[in-house]
Coordinates of C-alpha atoms in Angstrom, one line a residue:
X1 CA 207.8 -9.0 -75.8
X2 CA 204.8 -6.7 -76.2
X3 CA 206.4 -5.0 -79.2
X4 CA 206.4 -8.2 -81.2
X5 CA 202.6 -8.2 -80.9
X6 CA 202.2 -4.6 -82.1
X7 CA 201.3 -4.6 -85.8
X8 CA 199.2 -1.4 -85.8
X9 CA 198.0 1.3 -83.4
X10 CA 194.9 -0.8 -82.8
X11 CA 197.1 -3.2 -80.8
X12 CA 198.4 -0.3 -78.7
X13 CA 194.9 0.6 -77.6
X14 CA 194.4 -2.9 -76.1
X15 CA 197.3 -2.4 -73.6
X16 CA 196.9 -1.6 -69.9
X17 CA 198.9 1.2 -68.3
X18 CA 201.4 -1.4 -66.9
X19 CA 201.8 -2.9 -70.4
X20 CA 202.4 0.4 -72.0
X21 CA 205.2 1.1 -69.5
X22 CA 206.7 -2.3 -70.4
X23 CA 206.2 -1.6 -74.1
X24 CA 208.1 1.7 -73.7
X25 CA 211.0 -0.2 -72.0
X26 CA 211.1 -2.7 -74.8
X27 CA 211.1 0.1 -77.4
X28 CA 214.1 1.8 -75.8
X29 CA 216.0 -1.5 -75.8
X30 CA 215.2 -2.1 -79.5
X31 CA 216.0 1.5 -80.3
X32 CA 219.4 1.4 -78.5
X33 CA 220.3 -1.9 -80.2
X34 CA 219.6 -0.5 -83.7
X35 CA 221.1 2.9 -83.0
X36 CA 224.3 1.4 -81.6
X37 CA 224.7 -0.9 -84.6
X38 CA 223.4 1.3 -87.3
X39 CA 223.6 4.9 -86.1
X40 CA 220.8 7.6 -86.4
X41 CA 219.0 10.2 -84.3
X42 CA 219.5 9.1 -80.7
X43 CA 218.4 11.8 -78.3
X44 CA 215.2 12.9 -80.1
X45 CA 213.8 9.3 -80.3
X46 CA 214.7 8.2 -76.8
X47 CA 213.0 11.4 -75.5
X48 CA 209.6 10.8 -77.3
X49 CA 208.8 7.2 -76.5
X50 CA 206.0 7.6 -74.0
X51 CA 204.6 10.6 -75.9
X52 CA 204.3 8.5 -79.1
X53 CA 202.8 5.5 -77.4
X54 CA 200.2 7.7 -75.7
X55 CA 199.3 9.4 -79.0
X56 CA 198.6 6.1 -80.7
X57 CA 196.7 4.9 -77.6
X58 CA 194.3 7.9 -77.7
X59 CA 194.1 8.9 -81.4
X60 CA 193.1 6.8 -84.4
X61 CA 195.9 6.9 -87.0
X62 CA 195.7 7.2 -90.0
X63 CA 192.2 8.6 -89.8
X64 CA 193.6 11.0 -87.3
X65 CA 196.6 12.5 -89.0
X66 CA 199.9 12.9 -87.2
X67 CA 202.7 15.1 -88.7
X68 CA 206.2 15.0 -87.2
X69 CA 208.3 18.1 -87.5
X70 CA 211.7 17.2 -89.1
X71 CA 210.4 13.6 -88.5
X72 CA 213.8 12.5 -87.2
X73 CA 211.9 11.5 -84.0
X74 CA 209.5 9.2 -85.9
X75 CA 211.2 5.9 -85.2
X76 CA 208.8 4.9 -82.4
X77 CA 205.8 6.0 -84.6
X78 CA 207.2 3.6 -87.3
X79 CA 207.5 0.7 -84.8
X80 CA 203.9 1.1 -83.8
X81 CA 202.5 1.4 -87.4
X82 CA 203.6 -1.9 -88.9
X83 CA 207.3 -1.3 -89.3
X84 CA 208.8 -2.8 -86.1
X85 CA 210.7 -5.5 -88.0
X86 CA 212.9 -2.8 -89.5
X87 CA 214.1 -2.0 -86.0
X88 CA 214.1 -5.5 -84.5
X89 CA 215.7 -7.4 -87.4
X90 CA 219.2 -6.1 -88.3
X91 CA 218.8 -7.5 -91.9
X92 CA 215.9 -5.1 -92.4
X93 CA 217.4 -2.0 -90.8
X94 CA 217.6 -0.2 -94.1
X95 CA 214.1 -1.0 -95.2
X96 CA 212.9 2.2 -93.5
X97 CA 214.3 5.7 -93.8
X98 CA 215.2 7.9 -90.8
X99 CA 212.3 10.2 -91.6
X100 CA 208.6 9.9 -92.2
X101 CA 207.8 8.5 -95.6
X102 CA 204.4 8.0 -97.3
X103 CA 205.8 5.3 -99.5
X104 CA 206.4 3.2 -96.4
X105 CA 203.1 3.5 -94.7
X106 CA 199.6 5.1 -94.8
X107 CA 200.4 6.4 -91.4
X108 CA 202.9 8.9 -92.8
X109 CA 201.7 11.9 -94.8
X110 CA 204.9 13.7 -95.9
X111 CA 208.5 13.2 -96.7
X112 CA 209.9 15.6 -94.1
X113 CA 213.5 16.3 -93.1
X114 CA 213.8 20.1 -92.6
X115 CA 212.5 21.9 -89.6
X116 CA 209.6 24.1 -88.6
X117 CA 207.3 22.8 -91.2
X118 CA 204.9 20.5 -89.4
X119 CA 202.3 23.1 -88.3
X120 CA 202.0 24.6 -91.8
X121 CA 201.6 21.1 -93.3
X122 CA 199.1 20.2 -90.7
X123 CA 197.1 23.4 -91.3
X124 CA 196.9 22.2 -94.9
X125 CA 195.6 18.8 -93.9
X126 CA 193.0 20.5 -91.6
X127 CA 191.8 22.9 -94.3
X128 CA 191.3 20.0 -96.8
X129 CA 189.5 18.1 -94.1
X130 CA 187.1 21.0 -93.4
X131 CA 186.5 21.6 -97.1
X132 CA 185.3 17.9 -97.3
X133 CA 183.2 18.3 -94.1
X134 CA 185.2 15.5 -92.4
X135 CA 185.9 15.4 -88.6
X136 CA 189.2 13.7 -88.0
X137 CA 191.9 15.1 -85.7
X138 CA 195.0 16.7 -87.1
X139 CA 198.1 16.7 -84.9
X140 CA 201.3 18.5 -85.5
X141 CA 204.3 17.5 -83.3
X142 CA 207.0 20.1 -83.1
X143 CA 210.1 20.3 -80.8
X144 CA 211.0 23.5 -78.9
X145 CA 214.1 23.9 -81.1
X146 CA 212.0 23.9 -84.3
X147 CA 209.9 26.7 -82.9
X148 CA 212.8 29.1 -83.6
X149 CA 212.2 28.7 -87.4
X150 CA 210.0 31.4 -89.0
X151 CA 207.7 28.9 -90.7
X152 CA 206.6 27.7 -87.3
X153 CA 205.4 31.2 -86.4
X154 CA 203.6 31.5 -89.6
X155 CA 201.9 28.1 -89.0
X156 CA 200.9 29.0 -85.4
X157 CA 199.5 32.3 -86.7
X158 CA 197.4 30.5 -89.3
X159 CA 196.4 27.7 -87.0
X160 CA 194.9 30.1 -84.5
X161 CA 192.6 31.5 -87.1
X162 CA 191.2 28.2 -88.4
X163 CA 188.6 27.9 -85.6
X164 CA 188.5 24.1 -86.1
X165 CA 190.2 21.1 -84.8
X166 CA 194.0 21.5 -84.8
X167 CA 196.2 20.0 -82.1
X168 CA 199.8 21.2 -81.8
X169 CA 202.0 19.1 -79.5
X170 CA 205.1 21.0 -78.4
X171 CA 207.8 18.5 -77.4
X172 CA 209.9 20.7 -75.1
X173 CA 213.2 19.1 -74.0
X174 CA 214.9 22.5 -73.5
X175 CA 217.3 21.7 -76.4
X176 CA 217.7 22.1 -80.1
X177 CA 220.6 20.2 -81.7
X178 CA 222.7 22.4 -79.3
X179 CA 221.3 24.7 -76.7
X180 CA 218.3 27.0 -77.6
X181 CA 218.8 30.7 -78.2
X182 CA 216.2 33.4 -78.4
X183 CA 213.5 35.2 -76.5
X184 CA 210.9 32.5 -76.9
X185 CA 212.9 30.2 -74.8
X186 CA 212.7 32.4 -71.8
X187 CA 208.9 32.1 -71.9
X188 CA 209.1 28.3 -72.4
X189 CA 211.2 28.1 -69.3
X190 CA 208.7 30.3 -67.4
X191 CA 206.0 27.9 -68.5
X192 CA 208.0 24.9 -67.4
X193 CA 208.8 26.5 -64.0
X194 CA 205.2 27.4 -63.3
X195 CA 203.8 24.2 -64.8
X196 CA 202.1 26.2 -67.5
X197 CA 200.5 28.8 -65.1
X198 CA 202.6 31.9 -65.7
X199 CA 200.7 35.0 -66.9
X200 CA 202.9 35.4 -69.9
X201 CA 202.0 32.6 -72.3
X202 CA 203.3 32.8 -75.9
X203 CA 200.8 30.3 -77.2
X204 CA 197.8 32.0 -75.6
X205 CA 199.0 35.3 -77.0
X206 CA 198.8 33.7 -80.4
X207 CA 195.1 32.9 -79.8
X208 CA 195.6 29.2 -79.0
X209 CA 194.1 27.2 -76.2
X210 CA 196.8 25.7 -73.9
X211 CA 197.5 22.6 -71.8
X212 CA 200.7 21.7 -70.0
X213 CA 202.1 18.2 -69.3
X214 CA 204.7 18.4 -66.5
X215 CA 206.2 14.9 -67.1
X216 CA 206.2 13.8 -70.7
X217 CA 207.2 10.3 -69.7
X218 CA 204.2 9.8 -67.4
X219 CA 201.4 7.9 -69.3
X220 CA 198.6 9.0 -66.9
X221 CA 199.4 12.7 -67.5
X222 CA 199.8 12.3 -71.3
X223 CA 196.7 10.2 -71.8
X224 CA 194.6 12.5 -69.6
X225 CA 195.5 15.6 -71.6
X226 CA 195.3 13.9 -75.0
X227 CA 191.7 12.6 -74.2
X228 CA 190.7 16.2 -73.2
X229 CA 191.9 17.6 -76.6
X230 CA 190.8 14.8 -78.8
X231 CA 188.0 15.9 -81.1
X232 CA 188.3 19.5 -79.9
X233 CA 186.5 22.0 -82.1
X234 CA 189.2 24.7 -81.8
X235 CA 193.0 24.9 -82.2
X236 CA 195.0 23.9 -79.1
X237 CA 198.6 23.6 -77.9
X238 CA 199.7 20.7 -75.7
X239 CA 203.0 21.7 -74.2
X240 CA 204.9 18.5 -73.0
X241 CA 208.1 18.6 -71.0
X242 CA 210.4 15.7 -71.9
X243 CA 214.0 14.7 -71.4
X244 CA 216.1 14.4 -74.6
X245 CA 218.0 11.1 -74.6
X246 CA 215.8 9.6 -71.9
X247 CA 217.0 6.3 -70.7
X248 CA 220.6 6.5 -72.0
X249 CA 222.9 8.1 -69.4
X250 CA 225.4 9.4 -72.0
X251 CA 222.6 11.0 -74.0
X252 CA 221.0 12.6 -71.0
X253 CA 224.2 14.2 -69.8
X254 CA 225.6 15.3 -73.2
X255 CA 222.5 16.1 -75.3
X256 CA 224.3 17.9 -78.1
X257 CA 226.8 15.1 -78.8
X258 CA 224.0 12.5 -78.7
X259 CA 221.5 14.2 -80.9
X260 CA 222.7 12.1 -83.8
X261 CA 225.5 9.6 -84.0
X262 CA 227.3 6.9 -85.8
X263 CA 227.3 3.3 -84.4
X264 CA 228.6 3.1 -80.9
X265 CA 229.5 0.7 -78.1
X266 CA 226.3 0.5 -76.1
X267 CA 228.0 -0.2 -72.7
X268 CA 230.5 2.7 -72.9
X269 CA 229.2 5.1 -75.5
X270 CA 232.5 4.9 -77.4
X271 CA 232.1 5.4 -81.2
X272 CA 232.7 2.3 -83.4
X273 CA 234.1 4.6 -86.0
X274 CA 236.4 7.1 -84.2
X275 CA 237.5 10.1 -86.2
X276 CA 241.1 9.7 -85.1
X277 CA 243.5 12.6 -85.7
X278 CA 242.5 13.3 -89.3
X279 CA 241.9 16.9 -90.1
X280 CA 238.5 18.1 -91.1
X281 CA 237.3 21.4 -92.5
X282 CA 234.9 22.1 -89.7
X283 CA 237.5 21.9 -87.0
X284 CA 240.1 23.8 -89.0
X285 CA 237.6 26.5 -89.8
X286 CA 236.5 26.9 -86.2
X287 CA 240.1 27.5 -85.1
X288 CA 240.8 29.8 -88.0
X289 CA 237.8 32.0 -87.2
X290 CA 238.7 32.1 -83.5
X291 CA 242.1 33.4 -84.4
X292 CA 240.6 35.9 -86.8
X293 CA 238.2 37.1 -84.0
X294 CA 241.2 37.8 -81.8
X295 CA 242.7 40.0 -84.5
X296 CA 239.5 41.7 -85.5
X297 CA 236.6 42.3 -83.1
X298 CA 234.3 42.8 -86.1
X299 CA 234.5 39.1 -87.2
X300 CA 231.5 37.2 -86.2
X301 CA 230.6 33.5 -86.7
X302 CA 226.9 32.8 -87.4
X303 CA 225.1 29.4 -87.2
X304 CA 221.5 28.4 -87.5
X305 CA 221.3 25.7 -84.9
X306 CA 224.3 23.6 -86.2
X307 CA 227.4 25.1 -84.6
X308 CA 229.4 21.9 -85.1
X309 CA 229.3 22.3 -88.9
X310 CA 232.2 24.8 -88.6
X311 CA 233.8 23.5 -85.5
X312 CA 232.2 25.7 -82.8
X313 CA 232.0 23.2 -80.0
X314 CA 230.8 24.5 -76.6
X315 CA 234.3 25.6 -75.5
X316 CA 234.8 27.6 -78.7
X317 CA 231.4 29.2 -78.4
X318 CA 232.3 30.3 -74.9
X319 CA 235.7 31.6 -76.1
X320 CA 234.1 33.5 -79.0
X321 CA 231.6 35.2 -76.7
X322 CA 229.6 37.9 -78.5
X323 CA 231.4 37.2 -81.7
X324 CA 229.4 34.0 -82.0
X325 CA 225.7 34.0 -82.8
X326 CA 223.3 31.1 -82.9
X327 CA 220.0 32.2 -84.4
X328 CA 218.3 28.9 -83.8
X329 CA 217.0 26.8 -86.6
X330 CA 216.3 29.9 -88.7
X331 CA 218.4 29.9 -91.8
X332 CA 216.4 32.7 -93.5
X333 CA 217.1 35.0 -90.5
X334 CA 220.8 34.0 -90.5
X335 CA 221.3 35.2 -94.1
X336 CA 219.5 38.5 -93.5
X337 CA 221.4 39.0 -90.2
X338 CA 224.7 38.5 -92.0
X339 CA 223.7 41.0 -94.6
X340 CA 222.8 43.5 -91.9
X341 CA 226.1 43.0 -90.1
X342 CA 228.1 43.4 -93.3
X343 CA 226.1 46.6 -94.1
X344 CA 227.2 48.1 -90.9
X345 CA 230.9 47.3 -91.2
X346 CA 231.0 43.9 -89.6
X347 CA 232.6 40.8 -91.0
X348 CA 230.1 38.0 -90.7
X349 CA 230.8 34.3 -91.6
X350 CA 227.8 32.0 -91.8
X351 CA 228.4 28.3 -91.7
X352 CA 225.6 26.1 -93.0
X353 CA 224.9 22.7 -94.6
X354 CA 224.0 22.9 -98.3
X355 CA 220.6 21.2 -97.8
X356 CA 219.5 23.8 -95.2
X357 CA 220.7 26.7 -97.3
X358 CA 218.0 25.8 -99.8
X359 CA 215.6 27.4 -97.3
X360 CA 217.1 30.9 -97.9
X361 CA 216.8 31.5 -101.6
X362 CA 214.8 34.7 -101.2
X363 CA 217.1 36.1 -98.5
X364 CA 220.1 35.3 -100.6
X365 CA 218.6 37.2 -103.5
X366 CA 216.7 40.0 -101.8
X367 CA 218.4 40.7 -98.5
X368 CA 222.0 39.9 -99.4
X369 CA 222.8 40.0 -103.1
X370 CA 220.6 42.9 -104.3
X371 CA 222.3 44.9 -101.5
X372 CA 225.7 43.5 -102.5
X373 CA 226.8 43.2 -98.9
X374 CA 230.1 41.5 -98.2
X375 CA 229.0 38.6 -96.0
X376 CA 230.8 35.2 -96.2
X377 CA 228.8 31.9 -96.5
X378 CA 230.5 28.6 -95.9
X379 CA 228.5 25.8 -97.6
X380 CA 229.1 22.4 -96.2
X381 CA 228.3 18.9 -97.6
X382 CA 227.5 20.3 -101.0
X383 CA 228.4 17.0 -102.7
X384 CA 227.3 13.6 -103.9
X385 CA 229.4 12.5 -100.9
X386 CA 227.3 14.5 -98.5
X387 CA 224.1 13.5 -96.8
X388 CA 222.1 11.1 -98.9
X389 CA 218.5 11.1 -97.5
X390 CA 216.0 12.5 -100.0
X391 CA 215.1 15.3 -97.6
X392 CA 218.8 16.2 -97.0
X393 CA 220.4 16.3 -100.4
X394 CA 223.1 18.9 -100.9
X395 CA 223.4 18.8 -104.6
X396 CA 221.3 21.8 -105.6
X397 CA 223.5 24.7 -104.4
X398 CA 225.3 25.4 -107.7
X399 CA 222.2 25.8 -109.7
X400 CA 220.5 27.8 -106.8
X401 CA 223.4 30.2 -106.0
X402 CA 225.3 30.2 -109.2
X403 CA 222.7 32.3 -111.0
X404 CA 222.1 35.1 -108.4
X405 CA 223.7 38.4 -109.5
X406 CA 226.5 39.9 -107.4
X407 CA 227.1 36.5 -105.7
X408 CA 230.7 35.2 -105.9
X409 CA 230.6 31.5 -105.3
X410 CA 234.0 29.8 -105.0
X411 CA 235.0 26.1 -105.2
X412 CA 238.4 25.3 -103.7
X413 CA 240.1 22.0 -104.5
X414 CA 242.5 21.9 -101.6
X415 CA 243.2 23.3 -98.1
X416 CA 245.5 26.0 -99.4
X417 CA 242.8 27.4 -101.8
X418 CA 240.1 27.1 -99.1
X419 CA 241.8 29.3 -96.6
X420 CA 243.1 31.7 -99.2
X421 CA 239.5 32.2 -100.3
X422 CA 238.2 32.5 -96.7
X423 CA 240.9 35.1 -95.9
X424 CA 240.0 37.1 -99.0
X425 CA 236.2 36.8 -98.4
X426 CA 236.4 38.1 -94.9
X427 CA 238.6 41.1 -95.7
X428 CA 237.1 42.2 -99.1
X429 CA 234.2 44.7 -99.1
X430 CA 232.9 44.4 -102.6
X431 CA 230.8 41.2 -102.9
X432 CA 228.8 38.6 -101.0
X433 CA 231.1 35.5 -101.1
X434 CA 230.1 31.9 -100.7
X435 CA 232.6 29.1 -100.5
X436 CA 231.7 25.5 -101.3
X437 CA 233.7 23.7 -98.6
X438 CA 235.4 20.5 -99.9
X439 CA 233.5 17.4 -98.8
X440 CA 236.0 14.7 -99.6
X441 CA 238.5 15.3 -96.8
X442 CA 241.3 17.7 -96.4
X443 CA 243.7 17.6 -99.3
X444 CA 246.9 19.6 -99.3
X445 CA 248.6 20.6 -102.5
X446 CA 251.7 21.7 -100.7
X447 CA 251.6 24.9 -102.8
X448 CA 250.6 28.3 -101.4
X449 CA 247.6 29.8 -103.2
X450 CA 248.6 33.3 -104.3
X451 CA 245.5 33.9 -106.4
X452 CA 244.1 37.5 -106.4
X453 CA 240.4 36.6 -106.0
X454 CA 239.5 40.3 -106.4
X455 CA 240.0 39.7 -110.1
X456 CA 236.8 37.8 -110.6
X457 CA 236.3 34.8 -112.8
X458 CA 239.9 34.1 -113.7
X459 CA 240.4 30.3 -114.0
X460 CA 243.6 28.6 -113.3
X461 CA 245.1 26.5 -116.1
X462 CA 247.0 23.8 -114.2
X463 CA 248.3 22.1 -117.3
X464 CA 248.3 23.4 -120.8
X465 CA 247.7 20.9 -123.6
X466 CA 245.6 20.5 -126.7
X467 CA 242.7 18.6 -128.2
X468 CA 240.9 18.0 -124.9
X469 CA 240.3 20.5 -122.1
X470 CA 239.1 19.2 -118.7
X471 CA 237.5 21.8 -116.6
X472 CA 237.1 20.2 -113.1
X473 CA 235.3 22.1 -110.4
X474 CA 236.0 21.8 -106.7
X475 CA 235.8 18.3 -105.3
X476 CA 235.9 16.8 -108.8
X477 CA 239.3 18.4 -109.6
X478 CA 241.1 15.2 -108.5
X479 CA 239.0 13.2 -110.9
X480 CA 240.0 15.7 -113.6
X481 CA 243.7 15.1 -112.8
X482 CA 243.1 11.4 -113.2
X483 CA 241.4 11.9 -116.6
X484 CA 244.3 14.0 -117.9
X485 CA 247.0 11.7 -116.6
X486 CA 245.2 8.6 -118.0
X487 CA 244.6 10.1 -121.5
X488 CA 248.3 11.0 -121.7
X489 CA 249.4 7.6 -120.6
X490 CA 247.1 5.5 -122.6
X491 CA 246.4 7.6 -125.7
X492 CA 249.4 9.9 -125.9
X493 CA 247.2 13.0 -125.7
X494 CA 248.4 15.9 -123.6
X495 CA 245.1 17.4 -122.5
X496 CA 244.5 20.7 -120.8
X497 CA 243.5 20.7 -117.1
X498 CA 241.6 23.8 -115.7
X499 CA 240.7 24.6 -112.1
X500 CA 238.0 27.2 -112.5
X501 CA 237.7 28.1 -108.8
X502 CA 234.8 30.5 -109.6
X503 CA 231.4 28.9 -109.9
X504 CA 229.5 32.1 -110.7
X505 CA 231.3 33.4 -113.7
X506 CA 233.1 32.5 -116.9
X507 CA 236.7 33.2 -117.8
X508 CA 235.8 34.1 -121.4
X509 CA 239.4 34.9 -122.3
X510 CA 240.6 31.4 -121.4
X511 CA 237.5 29.7 -122.9
X512 CA 238.1 31.6 -126.2
X513 CA 241.8 30.6 -126.3
X514 CA 240.8 26.9 -126.2
X515 CA 239.2 27.3 -129.6
X516 CA 242.6 27.5 -131.2
X517 CA 243.7 23.9 -130.6
X518 CA 241.0 22.0 -128.8
X519 CA 238.0 20.1 -130.2
X520 CA 236.4 18.9 -126.9
X521 CA 235.8 20.5 -123.6
X522 CA 234.5 18.4 -120.7
X523 CA 233.2 19.8 -117.4
X524 CA 233.1 17.9 -114.1
X525 CA 230.9 19.1 -111.3
X526 CA 229.8 17.6 -108.1
X527 CA 226.1 18.7 -108.3
X528 CA 223.0 18.8 -110.4
X529 CA 223.6 19.3 -114.1
X530 CA 220.5 21.3 -115.0
X531 CA 221.2 25.0 -114.3
X532 CA 224.7 24.1 -113.1
X533 CA 228.3 25.2 -113.9
X534 CA 228.9 23.1 -116.9
X535 CA 225.8 24.3 -118.8
X536 CA 227.3 27.8 -118.6
X537 CA 230.4 26.6 -120.5
X538 CA 228.3 24.7 -123.1
X539 CA 226.1 27.8 -123.6
X540 CA 229.2 30.0 -124.1
X541 CA 230.5 27.8 -127.0
X542 CA 227.0 27.8 -128.5
X543 CA 227.4 28.1 -132.3
X544 CA 231.1 27.5 -132.2
X545 CA 232.6 24.2 -133.5
X546 CA 233.7 23.2 -130.0
X547 CA 232.1 20.0 -128.7
X548 CA 231.2 20.2 -125.0
X549 CA 230.3 17.3 -122.7
X550 CA 229.0 18.1 -119.2
X551 CA 229.3 15.6 -116.3
X552 CA 227.2 15.9 -113.2
X553 CA 224.1 14.4 -111.6
X554 CA 220.8 14.4 -113.4
X555 CA 218.0 16.3 -111.9
X556 CA 216.2 14.0 -109.4
X557 CA 215.4 13.4 -105.8
X558 CA 217.6 10.5 -104.8
X559 CA 217.1 8.7 -101.6
X560 CA 219.7 6.8 -99.6
X561 CA 221.8 6.3 -102.6
X562 CA 225.3 4.8 -102.8
X563 CA 227.6 7.6 -104.2
X564 CA 229.7 5.4 -106.4
X565 CA 226.6 3.8 -107.9
X566 CA 224.9 7.1 -108.6
X567 CA 228.1 8.5 -110.2
X568 CA 228.3 5.5 -112.6
X569 CA 224.6 5.9 -113.4
X570 CA 225.4 9.4 -114.5
X571 CA 228.5 8.4 -116.5
X572 CA 230.9 9.7 -114.0
X573 CA 233.8 7.3 -113.7
X574 CA 237.3 7.4 -115.2
X575 CA 236.4 4.5 -117.6
X576 CA 233.2 6.1 -118.8
X577 CA 234.7 9.5 -119.3
X578 CA 237.7 8.0 -121.2
X579 CA 235.2 6.2 -123.5
X580 CA 233.3 9.4 -124.2
X581 CA 236.5 11.3 -125.0
X582 CA 237.8 8.7 -127.4
X583 CA 234.4 8.7 -129.3
X584 CA 235.2 12.3 -130.2
X585 CA 239.0 12.3 -130.4
X586 CA 240.2 9.9 -133.1

């Protein structure tokens, strides 16, 4: 195998054209073996094999600095920069992350996992290079889907002004995670159709030089253009047409489904972990919103490039028609769009992963909440049980959103509460409403939720007791139930159990009543402690005699953690909580 002999980019430079073609074939075989056994980003990596090999053949990493946008397509780069064993040897699969990581290699310059950032980061590298009077190449690799994000435009605008070496490689496979949306993509299609010769050229209009590569899997074309732009003294775009999922029939035919995947049977494409018939909130929400759209033409579902998050598969997108909007990977725009729709009498529902909502803090505050417009945001995988890569953590939403005035952030504990909250949120006209979608599966209480959510910040006392009050938020409500049941069974203490439902406010009347016959309040929340829900409770009691113990995750950037281990490290287990309680209650 050629791959076994590649220990650094220097080894790539020694290969002939025929050997590079063979190397690419080997890389795909290794990729598919690992992906089928381990899961990961399938389509993006299969589509960039030749491009990555050609980059390392022409340029001199790490002196020449390569920055991958999102970096979910950096697997081949890792193989060629000394990390191939983590793809060849199954025992070492987890020694590398799914994204670029400077801790792994000097060939990586950033921890990256969110989109549209590569050009801006590369501009920074280039500026520092110029200040030091150095002369290396700086290369940003960005997919066409990532160009829909606002930061990409900002980076392009700045790159055009630098006047020095800056190479932007646009990997254009005519796909985002799902299909692309937006005016830019009409021009990209024109450029592909005319092999880069059409008069209208977005990149030239931005002040950038431009080259087009018709076949991004042809080494002769790639190497020829890369040699032309190497050591250039001005900013340039290399527009490369590739095929997402190249070399895997399933992935080429169904690009959306094969963007990322769990382990699968390589011969058939069948998942090794089929979902079965279990309900999930994404699918349930998609059907609910379709039904709501039929009753009310003003209901509109918004996504920022991830329609599957709330169950809008291709057939549902088609059925929704103009009542479905995909803004591309542009979360900031999605929040402002939702605010505008709400301001003009529409009923917008924006579904988004918690980690990506972090990109929208200013829009949440300025565009939405200052104007108090009644948009609904559905926040997915906001949990210790959500995504666990350091770049994709979903644990910061409570601290981020829970302190913005006018925002009503709700935490359902079960299916009945979730849909009652969603129904209220869509139909009310008084507040921006966000709902922290449960992340631990669909749990049914069997009891209709008749809460009047227009009466803000009224907690539900599920069980009235004394001595100890357990305030258990959202996904941690079931843990709260366990604590209350165990302390009754083992210690004979009938504790109080509270389902707060509202993240963004305090039920001061209920909290005040606990002073009468309780000496300890514990809070349980599935998020970061600092600035979170529990600290509001602790602050309320302040100078009072009430003892308060908050449970949550300590402020940190965790990477590829095991949820159960992280919880125990933060004192969150039934045994640890019981121990703490008994230290206070004699």
